C-alpha cells in the first residue's frame, strides 16, 4: 500500500468512492446507496468501518437515512460545484496533473486575508496545470495555512498527491471544508498564464476564486482557477455539511 492509500483511513476511501459516484451521477438524488453490510462485504472491512463511511457522508449532507428503510442520496445534493477537479486528479486516466510549484512561502496579503491569517504569515502554495486530454487545460493555484506543512508533508512536495490534496488533508488533519464560497470574474491572461495555458496574448480568461471553511468558519484553503475561453463551467455556492446553522 503506497501513496494516499497508505494515509487515508479505509472509511474515508469508501466515503470518497461513494461521493465520486454521486458527483458523476451514477447515484442520483433519491437513489439508495449500498448498505453497511454490502459495503463491508465489498470492501472487506468490519461493519463499524462501513458505518463510519456512511456517517461521514451524512455529516456532509450528501446522504440521508430513513428509519427502517436505508440510506439515500440527499434530494438537495451538497455536491453542486464547478465541473473541474477540486484539487488534483483522483483518476489519472481522465486527466493529467503537472505541478509547477509547491513550497512554503510568505503569503501575499490577498492570500493571508482570505485565509484569515496575520499579514506575512507562512502559507503553502501549490500551483499546477490540469489537462483532461481534450484541450481543456486549467491553471490552478491553491494556498493553505503554513501550519499544515508539519503534519501534511505531501502538501508541500512538488509532486501530484495521489487521490487529491483535499482528501489527504482531511485524513491527516481530520478537518473537512463544510462550506465553499466562490466568486467568478474575467480578465486578460497574464504572461505567465498565457505560457502555461498555451494562449496567444491578449487572451481573455475566466478566473474563479474559492475559499473553503470548516464548520467553525476557519479557512482551510484559498484557491484561484484560471480557465481559458471556450470552457463551460457552472459555479454556485454550496454546502458540504449538514450544519444548518452555519451561515457565515
Short mmCIF file of C-alpha atoms in Angstrom, two decimals:
data_model
loop_
_atom_site.label_atom_id
_atom_site.label_comp_id
_atom_site.label_asym_id
_atom_site.label_seq_id
_atom_site.Cartn_x
_atom_site.Cartn_y
_atom_site.Cartn_z
CA UNK A 1 0.00 0.00 0.00
CA UNK A 2 1.52 3.31 -1.09
CA UNK A 3 0.72 6.98 -1.54
CA UNK A 4 -2.65 8.22 -0.44
CA UNK A 5 -3.95 4.70 0.21
CA UNK A 6 -1.35 4.34 2.92
CA UNK A 7 -2.50 7.57 4.57
CA UNK A 8 -6.26 7.75 4.13
CA UNK A 9 -8.30 5.60 6.56
CA UNK A 10 -10.41 2.92 4.92
CA UNK A 11 -13.69 4.58 5.88
CA UNK A 12 -12.63 7.75 4.03
CA UNK A 13 -11.67 5.72 0.97
CA UNK A 14 -15.16 4.19 0.98
CA UNK A 15 -16.85 7.55 1.56
CA UNK A 16 -14.75 9.13 -1.19
CA UNK A 17 -15.71 6.38 -3.65
CA UNK A 18 -19.42 6.84 -2.92
CA UNK A 19 -19.06 10.60 -3.19
CA UNK A 20 -17.48 10.25 -6.64
CA UNK A 21 -20.36 8.03 -7.78
CA UNK A 22 -22.79 10.72 -6.64
CA UNK A 23 -20.79 13.53 -8.26
CA UNK A 24 -20.75 11.62 -11.58
CA UNK A 25 -24.49 10.99 -11.37
CA UNK A 26 -24.15 7.21 -11.11
CA UNK A 27 -26.03 7.51 -7.84
CA UNK A 28 -28.73 10.11 -8.47
CA UNK A 29 -30.63 12.17 -5.92
CA UNK A 30 -33.04 9.86 -4.11
CA UNK A 31 -31.14 6.69 -5.07
CA UNK A 32 -30.39 4.18 -2.33
CA UNK A 33 -26.71 3.77 -1.51
CA UNK A 34 -25.18 0.42 -0.55
CA UNK A 35 -25.92 -0.70 2.99
CA UNK A 36 -23.36 -1.16 5.76
CA UNK A 37 -23.48 -4.90 5.16
CA UNK A 38 -22.93 -4.51 1.40
CA UNK A 39 -20.07 -2.05 1.86
CA UNK A 40 -18.40 -4.22 4.48
CA UNK A 41 -18.51 -7.24 2.16
CA UNK A 42 -17.43 -5.31 -0.93
CA UNK A 43 -14.51 -3.52 0.76
CA UNK A 44 -13.61 -6.42 3.09
CA UNK A 45 -13.89 -4.28 6.21
CA UNK A 46 -15.75 -4.57 9.50
CA UNK A 47 -19.30 -3.19 9.61
CA UNK A 48 -18.34 -0.37 12.02
CA UNK A 49 -15.90 0.88 9.36
CA UNK A 50 -18.65 0.83 6.73
CA UNK A 51 -20.98 2.58 9.16
CA UNK A 52 -18.37 5.28 9.75
CA UNK A 53 -18.09 5.87 5.99
CA UNK A 54 -21.85 6.39 5.67
CA UNK A 55 -21.91 8.61 8.74
CA UNK A 56 -19.19 10.78 7.19
CA UNK A 57 -21.44 11.35 4.17
CA UNK A 58 -24.44 12.05 6.42
CA UNK A 59 -22.49 14.71 8.29
CA UNK A 60 -21.69 16.40 4.98
CA UNK A 61 -25.34 16.38 3.97
CA UNK A 62 -24.67 14.13 0.99
CA UNK A 63 -26.89 11.23 2.08
CA UNK A 64 -29.92 10.87 4.35
CA UNK A 65 -31.08 7.86 6.34
CA UNK A 66 -34.69 6.71 6.52
CA UNK A 67 -35.57 4.72 9.60
CA UNK A 68 -36.29 1.12 8.72
CA UNK A 69 -35.59 1.74 5.04
CA UNK A 70 -31.98 2.55 4.23
CA UNK A 71 -29.64 5.38 3.22
CA UNK A 72 -30.33 7.56 0.19
CA UNK A 73 -28.62 10.31 -1.78
CA UNK A 74 -29.89 13.66 -0.49
CA UNK A 75 -32.52 15.24 -2.70
CA UNK A 76 -30.84 18.63 -2.43
CA UNK A 77 -27.34 17.47 -3.19
CA UNK A 78 -24.48 19.18 -1.42
CA UNK A 79 -22.27 18.40 -4.38
CA UNK A 80 -23.21 21.11 -6.89
CA UNK A 81 -19.86 22.57 -7.87
CA UNK A 82 -17.69 23.54 -10.77
CA UNK A 83 -17.15 20.72 -13.21
CA UNK A 84 -13.37 20.77 -12.74
CA UNK A 85 -11.32 18.64 -10.35
CA UNK A 86 -11.36 20.05 -6.81
CA UNK A 87 -7.63 19.83 -6.31
CA UNK A 88 -5.76 17.16 -8.21
CA UNK A 89 -6.73 14.13 -10.22
CA UNK A 90 -8.18 11.11 -8.46
CA UNK A 91 -8.47 9.37 -11.82
CA UNK A 92 -5.15 9.77 -13.68
CA UNK A 93 -6.65 8.27 -16.80
CA UNK A 94 -9.22 11.07 -17.02
CA UNK A 95 -6.81 14.00 -16.92
CA UNK A 96 -3.21 14.79 -16.15
CA UNK A 97 -1.73 16.99 -13.45
CA UNK A 98 1.56 18.87 -13.71
CA UNK A 99 2.79 20.53 -10.53
CA UNK A 100 4.62 23.78 -11.30
CA UNK A 101 5.31 24.88 -7.75
CA UNK A 102 4.89 23.53 -4.21
CA UNK A 103 6.53 25.19 -1.23
CA UNK A 104 6.04 27.17 1.97
CA UNK A 105 6.33 30.92 1.37
CA UNK A 106 5.40 34.23 2.93
CA UNK A 107 1.77 34.73 1.99
CA UNK A 108 0.73 37.67 -0.22
CA UNK A 109 -1.73 40.00 1.50
CA UNK A 110 -4.67 38.82 -0.63
CA UNK A 111 -3.96 35.24 0.43
CA UNK A 112 -3.46 35.85 4.15
CA UNK A 113 -6.61 37.98 4.23
CA UNK A 114 -8.60 35.21 2.52
CA UNK A 115 -7.25 32.61 4.95
CA UNK A 116 -7.81 34.85 7.95
CA UNK A 117 -4.10 34.90 8.82
CA UNK A 118 -1.92 37.76 10.05
CA UNK A 119 -0.11 39.66 7.31
CA UNK A 120 3.08 37.96 6.04
CA UNK A 121 2.15 34.60 7.60
CA UNK A 122 3.66 31.46 6.11
CA UNK A 123 1.42 29.62 3.65
CA UNK A 124 1.72 26.52 1.49
CA UNK A 125 1.34 27.29 -2.21
CA UNK A 126 0.61 24.65 -4.84
CA UNK A 127 0.45 25.71 -8.48
CA UNK A 128 -0.49 23.18 -11.13
CA UNK A 129 -1.85 22.71 -14.60
CA UNK A 130 -4.57 20.15 -15.23
CA UNK A 131 -5.43 18.81 -18.68
CA UNK A 132 -8.35 16.47 -19.46
CA UNK A 133 -6.75 15.46 -22.79
CA UNK A 134 -9.43 17.30 -24.78
CA UNK A 135 -7.58 20.60 -24.66
CA UNK A 136 -9.40 21.81 -21.53
CA UNK A 137 -6.35 22.90 -19.57
CA UNK A 138 -6.65 24.92 -16.36
CA UNK A 139 -4.12 26.73 -14.23
CA UNK A 140 -4.86 26.23 -10.53
CA UNK A 141 -3.11 27.81 -7.57
CA UNK A 142 -4.01 26.69 -4.05
CA UNK A 143 -2.88 28.21 -0.76
CA UNK A 144 -3.13 26.60 2.68
CA UNK A 145 -2.11 27.79 6.17
CA UNK A 146 1.60 27.16 6.63
CA UNK A 147 0.97 25.28 9.88
CA UNK A 148 -0.45 22.40 7.83
CA UNK A 149 3.00 21.61 6.41
CA UNK A 150 4.36 19.93 9.56
CA UNK A 151 1.65 17.26 9.63
CA UNK A 152 0.63 17.15 5.96
CA UNK A 153 4.11 16.95 4.46
CA UNK A 154 2.94 15.86 0.98
CA UNK A 155 1.11 19.16 0.54
CA UNK A 156 4.43 20.98 0.13
CA UNK A 157 6.03 18.36 -2.12
CA UNK A 158 6.44 19.18 -5.85
CA UNK A 159 4.61 16.04 -6.98
CA UNK A 160 0.90 15.30 -7.55
CA UNK A 161 -0.72 13.96 -4.40
CA UNK A 162 -2.31 10.57 -5.18
CA UNK A 163 -6.08 10.89 -4.88
CA UNK A 164 -6.27 14.62 -4.24
CA UNK A 165 -5.00 17.15 -1.73
CA UNK A 166 -8.41 17.68 -0.14
CA UNK A 167 -8.81 14.05 0.89
CA UNK A 168 -5.20 13.89 2.01
CA UNK A 169 -5.69 16.91 4.28
CA UNK A 170 -8.98 15.53 5.57
CA UNK A 171 -7.26 12.28 6.51
CA UNK A 172 -4.14 13.79 8.06
CA UNK A 173 -5.68 16.81 9.79
CA UNK A 174 -9.17 15.50 10.45
CA UNK A 175 -10.69 18.76 9.19
CA UNK A 176 -13.23 18.99 6.38
CA UNK A 177 -14.43 22.01 4.40
CA UNK A 178 -18.06 22.45 5.42
CA UNK A 179 -18.83 25.35 3.11
CA UNK A 180 -17.20 26.69 -0.02
CA UNK A 181 -17.72 30.17 -1.40
CA UNK A 182 -16.72 31.05 -4.93
CA UNK A 183 -16.54 34.25 -6.94
CA UNK A 184 -16.02 34.45 -10.67
CA UNK A 185 -14.66 37.16 -12.91
CA UNK A 186 -12.96 37.70 -16.25
CA UNK A 187 -9.78 39.49 -17.27
CA UNK A 188 -6.87 39.24 -19.70
CA UNK A 189 -4.41 36.46 -19.01
CA UNK A 190 -1.02 37.35 -17.60
CA UNK A 191 2.17 36.47 -19.45
CA UNK A 192 2.72 33.54 -17.08
CA UNK A 193 -0.83 32.26 -17.63
CA UNK A 194 -0.50 32.52 -21.40
CA UNK A 195 2.70 30.48 -21.27
CA UNK A 196 1.30 27.68 -19.14
CA UNK A 197 -2.05 27.50 -20.96
CA UNK A 198 -0.58 27.93 -24.46
CA UNK A 199 -2.60 31.08 -25.16
CA UNK A 200 -1.75 33.83 -27.62
CA UNK A 201 -1.91 37.22 -25.89
CA UNK A 202 -4.04 39.16 -25.42
CA UNK A 203 -6.30 36.31 -24.25
CA UNK A 204 -9.40 36.59 -22.04
CA UNK A 205 -9.69 34.10 -19.20
CA UNK A 206 -12.29 33.18 -16.61
CA UNK A 207 -10.94 33.40 -13.06
CA UNK A 208 -12.57 31.66 -10.11
CA UNK A 209 -11.59 32.38 -6.51
CA UNK A 210 -12.68 29.90 -3.89
CA UNK A 211 -12.43 29.74 -0.10
CA UNK A 212 -13.14 26.54 1.82
CA UNK A 213 -14.02 26.81 5.53
CA UNK A 214 -14.70 24.27 8.26
CA UNK A 215 -17.82 24.28 10.46
CA UNK A 216 -16.15 26.79 12.81
CA UNK A 217 -15.69 29.21 9.94
CA UNK A 218 -11.91 28.75 9.81
CA UNK A 219 -10.48 28.93 6.28
CA UNK A 220 -8.67 25.78 5.17
CA UNK A 221 -7.90 26.70 1.56
CA UNK A 222 -7.85 29.64 -0.83
CA UNK A 223 -7.76 28.75 -4.50
CA UNK A 224 -7.58 30.50 -7.85
CA UNK A 225 -8.55 28.68 -11.04
CA UNK A 226 -7.81 30.21 -14.43
CA UNK A 227 -9.91 28.87 -17.31
CA UNK A 228 -9.17 29.63 -20.97
CA UNK A 229 -12.01 30.84 -23.22
CA UNK A 230 -14.37 28.25 -24.63
CA UNK A 231 -14.72 26.18 -21.45
CA UNK A 232 -18.16 25.86 -19.92
CA UNK A 233 -18.27 25.67 -16.13
CA UNK A 234 -21.10 26.08 -13.62
CA UNK A 235 -20.39 27.87 -10.34
CA UNK A 236 -22.55 28.07 -7.26
CA UNK A 237 -22.16 28.42 -3.54
CA UNK A 238 -22.78 25.04 -1.97
CA UNK A 239 -22.76 23.45 1.44
CA UNK A 240 -20.82 20.24 2.01
CA UNK A 241 -22.07 19.87 5.56
CA UNK A 242 -25.45 19.36 7.17
CA UNK A 243 -24.65 22.13 9.67
CA UNK A 244 -27.82 24.13 9.02
CA UNK A 245 -26.87 26.92 11.39
CA UNK A 246 -23.60 27.68 9.56
CA UNK A 247 -24.23 30.84 7.59
CA UNK A 248 -21.02 32.86 7.81
#
